[in-house]
Amino acid sequence: MPGRKGARGARDEGLERTDNQMEFASWPQVSMINQKNYYTEYLRRDEQVLVLRQQNEENRNRMAKEAREKDRAQNGIHPDMEMDVDETLMGEDGTAGSAESTAQGSKVIVIHPGSQNLRIGLASDALPKTLPMVIAHRAPMNKSEEPDVEARPKRHKLDGDVSEEASKAFGDEFAKHHAHMSTNMKSRMRKKGRRLVPNSKDVAIGFNRKMSPDVISEHNDVSHIDWTEIHPEGDTSKGEPEYFTGQAALRIPHYSQPRYKLFWPLKFGCFNEADYGNKHQILRDFTTIIEDAIKNQLGISKRKDWAQYSCVFVIPDLYERNYVTTVLDLLIREFGFHRACFLQEGVSGSFGAGYPTCCIVDIGAQKTSICCVEEGLCLDNSRVNLRYGGQDVTETFVKLMITSCFPYSDIDLNRRHDFLLAEELKQKFCTLSIQDFTAQQHDFHLRVHGQDTHHYNFKAYDEVVIAPMCLFKTELLDNSDKLKGRRSLIGRSYDLYDGSPNDPISAAQTQVLAAAAPQQGDRPDLRGEPRDASTQRAQKTNADILGTDATPQLSVAAYNKPDENGTPQPGRLSTPMGGDKEPTITNGAMHPLTEMVHSAEVRDRTLPCIPLTKAIALSIEQGAKGDERKMRDFFGGIIAVGGGALIPDFKEFLEEELVDMQARMKKDIMVAPPPRDMDPQVVVWKGASVFGKLRANDSWVGATEYDRLGSRLLAYKCLWSW
């Protein structure tokens, strides 16, 4: 056995260990984590988030400024005399602004756009400026002159011809529902001890058949209309304007030279995809209408001055993410506002009405939104969006009058003067008071540009009451075109990480869609299917909406298990599934992401249309979450706002319907009017103006931080869960 070698022998043979400061490998070596004591502060503090850090800096600057002003006041120094020039000209956030003497809210523009009207004004104004949300472009022909456009309301055709019998002008189904609602209304009157005059319906029809209009010459008409002049003062040298907005667009003569066609950029609370060819046209008209309103209605004509103004923009309770992000980009970059913030209609209505805990029912022109508000915050699961409103009442009233031999039976809502006439008739005569359930004589004037005025007399019986009842009995509504163009130009929003649809959805809205799906699938003419097949398809749609199915579902982890070769399957789809593709089934189960996309597509194809009282009950049920006290608070604080709330006796009728549905809550149900006799149409705007004047407001989105973070900062700025 050889002896042990010493250090000298090892060095001679090259076996000595030397430290040459060289790593064992070029790969970085990560030390093991101490499992007993480890932590991280990444994104745990406000200072590490840009948005929150800027908010804290602004708050500190504001508090320091208030402290300096307080010290000056105590020392008897006038703030405007001894203040530095820089402090006078700089606002709270370091940008050019007005001094404290400027009226509060005078630099805040509040915008509440609707499907039919735009309400805009400064936060310091008492009431907003209201103008139609419409623009008229030069076109070869009007909408009513286009060959593929039918008259509104659509007449029922039998073998290609319109029925000459007035009672069947809109089909037997419409006449059956009309007769059923009329019978129910008569029963209601008998229960209340009201006397019914026999043959009132026949008397009204006989009067209308014999009536012919009286012709009034234009110079004898004291209430003539000031039509929009294409060439002011006859000057044709400048050519015809490319467009008109607001009231001027509705007052263009229908047969003008050249022709002008109306476009409404918003529909059902989001962008109108049915009447446009591409997305850029929608955004162009949307910005043009608001820009003209700021210049003409608010008097801020210079665009360079807009950088000094902030903007409060009102959005629907159940919004679409792409709509909000697009509007935010327009407000900051297109309009150039200094900062902007968003406020939901329900919260804004609560601010305007002065009720911190309530149930807001906003009945607009094309949509009705319901939301429960608790302590100034919108309850997410209580949000409901129904696709009917005041325009459906107008169209239903016109249809009912045509079935009663209306003297002006050629009315077409696609014509501008007929649309204004129908809106006027609805506002004057429609009511929910049972005292008006009798044959009464009315009159109206038909004014068309270039023609003499025609004075009509007519009698109405139950039409004035049944027309607004379509909000509670939706069988009379025409929903054939309400899903036209859905997702054709603007797609839904998807999550950047897993590709799942992330548009907000509430539990109440899901129940509304599930309740509406069987009604829409029960009609045999929906897709030309037999009733049994249509019913089965409706049940399948109901299961897709609720996210329930008899097929066992796999979790994401189970679906992403390795295959036989040991290669893991992808954890997400590369692209979202198309609208006409069937969901992918693997091993008897649907991919979780595919199921989410499929459910979103089913919701887009289902029209949310159920009676108003049922929707309110579902919203309050989801908002209260089984709490009896909250449910009583919401039922006792129902506030009806919007143009639909202007119908006479609407609040009393709604309260009676809710009492009949919720008998155990009859002592607590109360539909409260807006305070101080405020117009229900401006309650939402008024609440947004109050919000815009709050000094402690962390929801403002500035131009600088938007350029850095984009729409991602909405997760920190919104008052709700973005």
XYZ file of C-alpha atoms in Angstrom:
722
model
C 0.000 0.000 0.000
C 1.563 3.251 -1.106
C 2.106 5.825 1.537
C 0.141 9.058 1.858
C 1.495 11.902 -0.243
C 2.012 15.282 1.255
C 1.044 18.705 -0.041
C 4.273 18.992 -2.038
C 3.654 15.655 -3.769
C 0.074 16.603 -4.625
C 1.227 19.890 -6.111
C 3.840 18.105 -8.211
C 1.301 15.727 -9.635
C -1.314 18.469 -10.222
C -3.725 17.217 -7.596
C -3.547 20.190 -5.234
C -6.818 22.096 -4.723
C -6.539 25.724 -5.716
C -9.152 28.538 -5.584
C -9.008 30.418 -8.881
C -12.251 32.386 -8.287
C -13.982 30.612 -11.210
C -17.626 29.536 -11.053
C -18.486 25.914 -11.447
C -20.888 26.725 -14.317
C -22.058 29.797 -16.199
C -25.672 29.185 -15.109
C -26.836 31.473 -12.284
C -27.086 29.690 -8.973
C -30.201 30.486 -6.948
C -29.991 29.757 -3.277
C -32.753 27.821 -1.594
C -35.591 29.796 -0.019
C -35.924 29.589 3.714
C -39.368 28.024 3.961
C -39.774 29.108 7.554
C -39.248 32.839 7.061
C -39.610 34.474 3.678
C -41.742 37.390 2.430
C -42.019 39.936 -0.351
C -43.248 43.514 -0.547
C -43.799 43.571 -4.299
C -46.894 45.706 -5.054
C -47.802 45.584 -1.367
C -47.458 49.324 -0.751
C -49.075 52.312 -2.435
C -45.707 53.856 -3.226
C -44.958 50.998 -5.607
C -48.013 51.728 -7.809
C -47.731 54.771 -10.061
C -51.431 55.609 -9.952
C -51.699 55.468 -6.173
C -48.395 57.301 -5.730
C -49.624 60.208 -7.850
C -52.883 60.311 -5.912
C -51.016 60.562 -2.630
C -48.802 63.328 -4.011
C -51.830 65.307 -5.173
C -53.482 64.898 -1.772
C -50.351 66.110 0.006
C -50.073 69.114 -2.317
C -53.713 69.991 -1.722
C -53.365 69.709 2.042
C -50.216 71.858 1.988
C -51.974 74.484 -0.121
C -54.961 74.567 2.228
C -52.615 74.912 5.209
C -50.818 77.874 3.604
C -54.132 79.577 2.831
C -55.302 78.999 6.392
C -52.119 80.561 7.775
C -52.503 83.589 5.500
C -56.103 84.001 6.603
C -55.154 83.880 10.270
C -52.444 86.492 9.699
C -54.907 88.776 7.950
C -53.271 88.473 4.546
C -55.599 88.356 1.571
C -54.919 85.174 -0.431
C -55.006 86.921 -3.784
C -52.573 89.700 -2.766
C -49.595 87.908 -1.229
C -49.793 84.581 -3.038
C -46.937 83.853 -5.385
C -47.607 84.117 -9.070
C -46.796 80.456 -9.605
C -49.267 79.383 -6.919
C -51.997 81.569 -8.384
C -51.665 80.213 -11.872
C -51.073 76.573 -10.961
C -53.847 74.232 -9.949
C -53.839 71.446 -7.427
C -52.114 69.004 -9.760
C -49.470 71.365 -11.111
C -51.257 72.414 -14.295
C -52.662 75.713 -15.432
C -55.920 76.405 -13.692
C -58.123 79.070 -12.212
C -57.831 80.669 -8.788
C -59.969 79.692 -5.820
C -62.309 82.549 -6.551
C -63.567 80.711 -9.642
C -66.944 79.089 -9.128
C -66.695 75.471 -8.037
C -67.286 73.095 -10.946
C -66.957 75.745 -13.657
C -64.041 73.817 -15.177
C -65.788 70.428 -15.170
C -67.865 69.301 -18.160
C -70.511 66.663 -17.390
C -71.612 64.492 -20.338
C -74.522 62.057 -20.174
C -75.071 60.538 -23.635
C -78.206 58.574 -24.389
C -79.587 56.650 -27.308
C -81.900 59.540 -28.195
C -80.754 62.628 -26.249
C -77.441 64.083 -25.130
C -77.317 66.033 -21.886
C -74.239 68.170 -21.424
C -73.278 71.108 -19.251
C -70.845 72.457 -16.703
C -70.917 71.053 -13.185
C -71.718 74.549 -11.922
C -74.881 74.781 -14.075
C -78.272 74.201 -12.510
C -79.639 72.241 -15.492
C -77.967 70.664 -18.531
C -78.385 71.472 -22.202
C -80.443 68.758 -23.898
C -80.179 68.024 -27.615
C -80.876 64.984 -29.809
C -77.962 62.544 -30.105
C -78.214 62.477 -33.902
C -76.274 63.625 -36.938
C -77.482 64.067 -40.523
C -75.088 63.334 -43.410
C -75.560 64.039 -47.089
C -76.774 60.909 -48.855
C -78.337 59.912 -52.192
C -81.690 59.216 -50.495
C -83.438 59.197 -47.123
C -83.862 56.061 -45.078
C -87.556 55.865 -45.942
C -86.720 56.058 -49.657
C -84.307 53.127 -49.622
C -85.780 50.110 -51.442
C -84.992 47.507 -48.761
C -86.328 49.546 -45.815
C -89.871 48.900 -44.597
C -92.094 51.478 -42.976
C -92.046 51.781 -39.178
C -93.910 50.286 -37.516
C -93.741 47.202 -39.747
C -97.075 46.208 -41.220
C -98.034 42.542 -41.356
C -97.895 41.194 -44.905
C -99.970 38.303 -46.215
C -98.765 36.906 -49.572
C -96.605 39.986 -50.019
C -99.444 42.505 -49.527
C -100.341 44.560 -46.472
C -103.698 43.651 -44.961
C -106.375 46.233 -45.745
C -108.253 45.445 -42.527
C -107.017 47.877 -39.882
C -107.459 45.496 -36.953
C -105.124 42.970 -38.596
C -102.544 45.413 -39.885
C -99.932 43.892 -37.539
C -101.028 40.269 -37.532
C -103.393 38.094 -35.542
C -100.926 37.602 -32.678
C -100.682 41.338 -32.014
C -104.482 41.660 -32.102
C -104.839 38.750 -29.663
C -102.426 40.291 -27.157
C -104.166 43.657 -27.515
C -107.562 42.119 -26.766
C -106.165 40.211 -23.781
C -104.608 43.336 -22.248
C -107.789 45.318 -22.844
C -109.805 42.639 -21.021
C -107.393 42.711 -18.074
C -107.638 46.486 -17.897
C -111.441 46.320 -17.816
C -111.271 43.796 -14.972
C -108.981 46.127 -13.044
C -111.478 48.966 -13.487
C -114.388 46.803 -12.271
C -112.433 45.878 -9.131
C -111.991 49.571 -8.385
C -115.655 50.332 -8.970
C -115.211 52.203 -12.232
C -118.081 52.274 -14.707
C -117.428 51.102 -18.266
C -119.253 52.646 -21.196
C -120.343 49.876 -23.591
C -119.277 49.937 -27.255
C -116.678 52.633 -26.619
C -114.205 50.879 -28.891
C -116.673 50.739 -31.793
C -117.586 54.378 -31.286
C -113.936 55.446 -31.508
C -113.302 53.346 -34.627
C -116.429 54.673 -36.340
C -115.428 58.258 -35.599
C -111.904 57.771 -36.957
C -113.134 56.187 -40.186
C -115.305 59.177 -41.052
C -112.791 61.824 -40.122
C -110.996 63.813 -42.828
C -108.340 66.471 -42.141
C -108.841 70.224 -42.243
C -106.320 72.046 -44.425
C -104.680 75.168 -42.959
C -102.565 77.361 -45.195
C -98.995 77.886 -44.066
C -99.371 81.622 -43.421
C -102.382 80.968 -41.146
C -100.550 78.399 -39.017
C -99.518 80.212 -35.837
C -97.403 77.271 -34.607
C -95.415 76.657 -37.743
C -92.048 74.865 -37.558
C -88.769 76.655 -38.246
C -87.172 74.195 -40.645
C -83.400 73.989 -41.035
C -82.201 75.942 -44.062
C -79.689 74.110 -46.228
C -78.572 77.410 -47.797
C -78.915 80.225 -45.247
C -80.374 83.344 -46.820
C -80.276 81.661 -50.228
C -76.475 81.754 -50.477
C -75.453 78.752 -52.630
C -71.864 79.838 -53.219
C -70.531 77.988 -50.160
C -72.177 74.690 -51.099
C -74.221 72.405 -48.920
C -72.986 71.548 -45.404
C -71.607 68.060 -44.963
C -73.617 67.412 -41.816
C -76.041 68.812 -39.231
C -76.233 67.780 -35.582
C -78.814 67.940 -32.829
C -82.155 69.622 -33.305
C -81.060 71.096 -36.639
C -80.658 67.556 -38.019
C -84.232 66.622 -37.083
C -85.600 69.836 -38.624
C -84.103 69.251 -42.074
C -86.908 68.982 -44.654
C -87.467 65.343 -45.479
C -87.378 65.928 -49.236
C -84.549 68.451 -49.194
C -82.063 68.960 -52.004
C -79.623 67.342 -51.463
C -80.972 64.568 -49.296
C -79.775 64.082 -45.722
C -79.868 60.795 -43.811
C -80.020 60.527 -40.025
C -77.521 58.481 -38.021
C -77.721 57.691 -34.303
C -74.235 56.651 -33.058
C -75.546 55.123 -29.809
C -78.069 52.326 -29.487
C -79.157 50.478 -26.326
C -76.446 52.226 -24.313
C -73.503 51.261 -26.543
C -72.274 51.963 -30.053
C -74.771 51.452 -32.884
C -73.386 48.669 -35.091
C -76.551 48.089 -37.120
C -76.645 51.339 -39.129
C -72.928 51.834 -39.802
C -70.429 50.247 -42.154
C -67.333 50.418 -39.962
C -66.170 51.431 -36.508
C -64.449 54.637 -37.630
C -67.743 56.114 -38.870
C -69.360 55.484 -35.477
C -66.530 57.179 -33.586
C -66.458 60.074 -36.055
C -70.159 60.831 -35.587
C -69.923 60.327 -31.822
C -67.092 62.836 -31.454
C -68.635 65.300 -33.921
C -71.914 65.521 -31.993
C -70.170 66.079 -28.648
C -67.698 68.550 -30.177
C -70.484 70.660 -31.690
C -72.362 70.571 -28.372
C -69.308 71.860 -26.472
C -68.755 74.650 -28.970
C -72.361 75.727 -29.546
C -74.144 74.852 -26.292
C -71.393 75.545 -23.748
C -69.716 78.375 -25.670
C -66.199 76.862 -25.461
C -65.322 77.371 -29.095
C -61.510 77.149 -28.950
C -60.116 73.649 -28.728
C -56.935 74.873 -27.062
C -59.034 75.887 -24.045
C -60.349 72.342 -23.580
C -57.081 71.309 -21.895
C -58.154 73.402 -18.888
C -61.374 71.387 -18.407
C -62.065 68.060 -16.759
C -64.838 65.701 -17.874
C -67.271 63.475 -15.973
C -68.718 60.879 -18.338
C -71.797 58.828 -17.368
C -71.818 55.184 -18.515
C -74.444 52.427 -18.147
C -74.469 50.272 -15.034
C -73.919 47.131 -17.103
C -71.390 48.513 -19.557
C -69.140 47.005 -22.210
C -65.417 47.298 -21.586
C -64.569 48.212 -25.185
C -67.090 51.044 -25.032
C -65.559 52.513 -21.857
C -61.934 52.193 -23.014
C -62.761 53.721 -26.399
C -64.548 56.678 -24.803
C -61.631 57.215 -22.410
C -59.195 57.347 -25.329
C -61.420 59.876 -27.119
C -61.756 62.104 -24.044
C -58.013 62.246 -23.366
C -56.539 62.227 -26.872
C -59.252 63.383 -29.264
C -60.906 66.073 -27.141
C -57.753 66.859 -25.172
C -59.372 67.180 -21.745
C -57.027 67.616 -18.811
C -58.531 64.629 -17.002
C -61.633 62.450 -17.095
C -63.562 60.069 -14.872
C -66.501 57.686 -15.267
C -69.645 57.330 -13.186
C -72.339 54.685 -13.485
C -75.939 55.733 -14.111
C -77.242 54.053 -10.959
C -74.747 55.770 -8.666
C -75.289 59.062 -10.459
C -79.053 58.734 -10.041
C -78.547 58.071 -6.331
C -76.408 61.218 -6.067
C -79.008 63.286 -7.903
C -81.972 61.998 -5.913
C -80.183 62.277 -2.577
C -80.855 58.679 -1.475
C -77.703 56.744 -0.456
C -79.549 53.395 -0.380
C -82.164 52.852 -3.076
C -83.119 50.984 -6.224
C -82.723 53.134 -9.342
C -85.031 52.353 -12.289
C -83.843 54.378 -15.287
C -86.258 54.197 -18.235
C -84.573 55.679 -21.286
C -85.509 55.832 -24.931
C -84.205 52.394 -25.940
C -83.086 50.689 -22.725
C -84.194 50.364 -19.137
C -81.524 49.861 -16.488
C -82.120 48.749 -12.899
C -79.519 48.879 -10.160
C -79.475 48.680 -6.365
C -77.247 51.266 -4.693
C -76.063 50.834 -1.109
C -74.241 53.683 0.626
C -73.361 55.273 -2.705
C -71.935 52.100 -4.296
C -73.505 50.030 -7.048
C -74.131 46.391 -6.125
C -72.650 44.421 -9.010
C -75.015 41.445 -8.944
C -78.117 43.670 -8.992
C -77.433 45.323 -12.346
C -80.053 44.705 -15.066
C -80.191 46.049 -18.616
C -83.469 45.616 -20.543
C -83.742 46.440 -24.222
C -86.924 48.460 -24.297
C -87.865 52.001 -23.386
C -89.727 55.105 -24.468
C -89.343 54.508 -28.203
C -91.082 51.137 -27.807
C -93.985 52.934 -26.112
C -94.124 55.355 -29.056
C -94.111 52.572 -31.640
C -96.698 50.535 -29.739
C -98.984 53.557 -29.438
C -98.773 54.180 -33.190
C -99.558 50.517 -33.909
C -102.564 50.538 -31.601
C -103.909 53.717 -33.176
C -103.496 52.294 -36.702
C -105.545 49.242 -35.682
C -108.261 51.702 -34.550
C -108.472 53.324 -38.031
C -106.168 56.234 -37.243
C -106.938 59.055 -39.740
C -103.240 59.454 -40.629
C -102.639 55.760 -41.348
C -99.589 56.375 -43.590
C -97.431 57.429 -40.675
C -93.834 56.210 -41.002
C -91.385 56.730 -38.138
C -88.487 56.647 -40.613
C -89.620 60.076 -41.812
C -88.375 62.900 -39.629
C -91.626 64.829 -39.365
C -93.577 61.637 -38.559
C -91.060 60.693 -35.861
C -91.460 64.095 -34.184
C -95.256 63.827 -34.503
C -95.333 60.382 -32.865
C -93.186 61.578 -29.969
C -95.509 64.547 -29.491
C -98.613 62.323 -29.468
C -97.067 59.990 -26.896
C -96.108 62.833 -24.570
C -99.555 64.438 -24.815
C -101.942 61.502 -24.603
C -100.275 58.369 -23.168
C -101.102 57.745 -19.522
C -101.442 54.935 -16.977
C -104.405 56.488 -15.180
C -107.510 54.312 -15.308
C -109.624 57.459 -15.267
C -108.625 58.029 -18.900
C -109.770 54.541 -19.928
C -112.664 55.913 -21.965
C -113.292 57.166 -25.489
C -111.956 60.715 -25.739
C -111.530 63.058 -28.674
C -108.094 64.509 -29.434
C -106.508 66.452 -32.248
C -103.074 67.087 -33.760
C -101.453 69.025 -36.599
C -99.370 67.412 -39.335
C -96.715 69.810 -40.600
C -94.568 68.920 -43.609
C -92.099 71.277 -45.243
C -93.491 72.855 -48.392
C -97.055 71.658 -47.722
C -100.112 73.078 -46.006
C -100.789 72.059 -42.422
C -103.370 69.298 -41.922
C -105.487 69.355 -38.770
C -106.747 65.904 -37.696
C -109.347 64.950 -35.083
C -109.448 61.411 -33.724
C -110.795 59.395 -30.846
C -108.761 57.048 -28.660
C -110.168 54.495 -26.250
C -107.784 52.056 -24.540
C -104.763 52.781 -26.731
C -103.467 55.620 -24.539
C -103.322 53.272 -21.504
C -102.250 49.985 -23.127
C -99.310 51.583 -24.997
C -97.272 52.384 -21.825
C -98.380 49.059 -20.358
C -96.042 47.368 -22.849
C -93.292 47.983 -20.292
C -95.117 45.561 -17.980
C -96.546 43.234 -20.654
C -93.812 42.795 -23.244
C -95.870 40.681 -25.665
C -96.788 43.788 -27.686
C -93.162 44.771 -28.395
C -91.535 44.271 -31.775
C -88.092 42.789 -31.051
C -87.253 41.590 -34.544
C -84.389 44.042 -35.216
C -82.992 44.646 -31.736
C -80.133 42.161 -32.155
C -79.292 43.222 -35.689
C -75.594 43.920 -36.196
C -74.631 42.655 -32.744
C -70.801 42.204 -32.531
C -70.440 42.871 -36.258
C -68.084 45.874 -35.941
C -66.931 45.946 -32.324
C -66.029 42.640 -30.722
C -66.311 41.730 -27.086
C -63.455 42.293 -24.653
C -61.154 39.415 -23.703
C -58.728 38.979 -20.831
C -55.110 39.504 -21.863
C -53.823 36.555 -19.838
C -56.210 33.656 -20.389
C -58.347 34.894 -23.319
C -61.656 34.607 -21.456
C -64.467 37.158 -22.028
C -64.298 39.807 -19.297
C -67.303 42.021 -20.020
C -69.207 42.495 -16.748
C -72.194 40.280 -16.117
C -74.420 40.209 -13.054
C -76.387 37.442 -11.419
C -79.624 39.380 -11.939
C -78.894 39.899 -15.654
C -78.157 36.176 -16.026
C -81.545 35.341 -14.529
C -83.208 37.877 -16.828
C -81.620 36.249 -19.877
C -82.590 32.793 -18.639
C -86.192 33.949 -18.193
C -86.255 35.616 -21.620
C -84.742 32.676 -23.534
C -87.782 30.327 -23.292
C -90.108 33.136 -24.378
C -88.045 33.815 -27.482
C -87.532 30.125 -28.247
C -91.221 29.284 -27.784
C -92.197 31.103 -30.959
C -92.362 28.636 -33.854
C -91.409 31.283 -36.418
C -88.149 32.239 -34.678
C -86.060 30.048 -36.982
C -88.746 28.187 -38.878
C -88.464 25.198 -36.522
C -91.273 23.067 -35.094
C -92.428 23.946 -31.604
C -90.806 20.888 -29.976
C -87.418 21.573 -31.566
C -87.683 25.245 -30.709
C -88.497 24.417 -27.081
C -85.549 22.036 -26.801
C -83.244 24.668 -28.248
C -84.593 27.215 -25.732
C -83.875 24.828 -22.850
C -80.321 24.328 -24.135
C -79.900 28.112 -24.394
C -81.154 28.484 -20.831
C -78.556 25.984 -19.610
C -75.774 27.764 -21.520
C -76.722 31.129 -20.009
C -76.795 29.797 -16.455
C -73.597 27.833 -17.041
C -75.246 24.504 -16.149
C -75.235 21.339 -18.181
C -75.837 17.651 -17.594
C -72.454 16.828 -19.110
C -69.750 16.562 -16.430
C -67.274 19.402 -16.711
C -63.516 19.225 -16.286
C -61.532 21.807 -14.427
C -58.729 23.731 -16.101
C -56.140 21.647 -14.236
C -57.777 18.386 -15.280
C -58.021 19.512 -18.880
C -54.364 20.563 -19.024
C -52.989 17.213 -17.789
C -50.132 15.659 -19.846
C -51.052 13.401 -22.714
C -49.795 9.862 -23.238
C -46.432 11.056 -24.555
C -45.868 13.254 -21.525
C -46.355 16.553 -23.400
C -48.618 18.953 -21.496
C -51.621 20.289 -23.389
C -51.977 24.053 -23.938
C -53.563 25.942 -21.078
C -55.574 28.410 -23.209
C -56.974 28.806 -26.656
C -54.821 30.602 -29.173
C -57.738 32.654 -30.469
C -61.279 33.166 -29.176
C -63.887 30.936 -30.709
C -65.893 32.339 -33.600
C -69.577 33.085 -33.384
C -70.801 30.168 -35.528
C -68.438 27.465 -34.269
C -69.610 24.668 -32.040
C -67.898 24.269 -28.660
C -65.015 21.814 -28.595
C -65.678 18.597 -26.649
C -62.709 16.629 -25.359
C -63.135 13.297 -23.560
C -66.811 14.030 -22.977
C -66.212 17.463 -21.429
C -65.946 21.011 -22.745
C -62.801 23.060 -22.321
C -63.482 25.606 -19.524
C -62.330 28.547 -21.648
C -64.364 27.356 -24.622
C -67.390 27.062 -22.367
C -66.955 30.651 -21.163
C -66.728 31.957 -24.725
C -69.724 29.864 -25.772
C -71.810 31.188 -22.845
C -70.897 34.771 -23.778
C -72.022 34.170 -27.354
C -75.310 32.693 -26.173
C -75.885 35.764 -23.983
C -75.217 38.024 -26.971
C -77.827 36.151 -29.011
C -80.470 36.378 -26.256
C -82.544 39.543 -25.968
C -83.036 40.731 -22.359
C -86.735 41.505 -22.455
C -88.975 40.604 -19.510
C -91.677 42.608 -17.666
C -90.366 45.552 -15.698
C -91.796 44.420 -12.351
C -90.166 41.015 -12.645
C -86.810 42.582 -13.492
C -87.033 44.886 -10.457
C -87.808 41.923 -8.186
C -84.821 39.965 -9.550
C -82.512 42.948 -9.116
C -83.548 43.545 -5.497
C -83.352 39.829 -4.717
C -79.750 39.649 -5.929
C -78.844 42.961 -4.305
C -80.201 41.949 -0.888
C -78.675 38.415 -1.002
C -81.308 37.033 1.333
C -81.090 39.875 3.861
C -84.666 40.747 4.774
C -83.743 44.211 6.048
C -81.912 45.153 2.848
C -84.782 43.858 0.738
C -87.233 46.062 2.612
C -84.920 49.049 2.223
C -84.643 48.545 -1.541
C -88.382 47.962 -2.041
C -89.087 51.057 0.019
C -86.666 53.223 -1.962
C -87.479 52.587 -5.623
C -86.767 55.739 -7.636
C -87.983 55.983 -11.239
C -85.893 58.323 -13.399
C -85.533 58.902 -17.118
C -88.009 60.031 -19.744
C -90.269 57.003 -19.200
C -90.994 58.146 -15.653
C -92.800 61.210 -17.062
C -95.817 59.098 -18.061
C -98.731 60.247 -15.878
C -99.443 57.904 -12.916
C -96.459 55.732 -13.828
C -95.201 55.548 -10.241
C -98.639 54.604 -8.874
C -99.126 51.904 -11.508
C -95.639 50.475 -10.891
C -96.296 50.382 -7.161
C -99.586 48.519 -7.662
C -97.941 45.944 -9.927
C -95.150 45.347 -7.422
C -97.648 44.940 -4.565
C -99.552 42.326 -6.599
C -96.292 40.450 -7.252
C -94.757 40.810 -3.762
C -97.756 40.580 -1.460
C -95.651 39.972 1.659
C -93.824 43.268 1.036
C -96.898 45.370 0.335
C -96.392 47.523 3.448
C -92.799 48.337 2.494
C -93.078 48.906 -1.273
C -92.918 52.553 -2.266
C -91.927 54.224 -5.540
C -90.530 57.590 -4.531
C -90.529 60.596 -6.868
C -87.362 62.651 -7.432
C -86.916 65.283 -4.721
C -87.745 68.958 -5.089
C -89.988 68.294 -8.123
C -86.892 67.705 -10.241
C -87.351 66.573 -13.823
C -86.713 62.782 -13.860
C -84.837 63.169 -17.133
C -82.027 65.248 -15.571
C -81.630 63.425 -12.234
C -78.738 61.309 -13.512
C -76.932 64.313 -14.995
C -77.497 66.295 -11.802
C -75.925 63.534 -9.743
C -72.897 63.464 -12.042
C -72.521 67.226 -11.675
C -72.542 66.870 -7.874
C -69.884 64.162 -8.154
C -67.748 66.383 -10.391
C -67.640 69.116 -7.751
C -66.306 66.861 -4.995
C -62.844 67.958 -3.902
C -61.761 64.555 -2.548
C -62.075 62.501 -5.733
C -59.490 59.837 -6.577
C -61.196 58.576 -9.735
C -59.737 61.160 -12.119
C -57.648 59.803 -15.000
C -54.974 62.283 -16.051
C -53.391 62.590 -19.472
C -49.866 61.860 -18.234
C -50.687 58.629 -16.444
C -52.949 57.545 -19.295
C -50.059 57.895 -21.743
C -47.963 55.639 -19.518
C -50.468 52.980 -18.473
C -53.397 53.289 -20.885
C -56.738 51.800 -19.898
C -55.090 49.503 -17.330
C -55.293 52.235 -14.713
C -59.101 51.951 -14.700
C -58.627 49.063 -12.277
C -57.345 51.630 -9.744
C -59.564 54.578 -10.699
C -63.091 53.198 -10.977
C -65.471 53.260 -8.034
C -66.541 49.716 -8.865
C -64.729 46.465 -9.603
C -63.329 46.960 -13.104
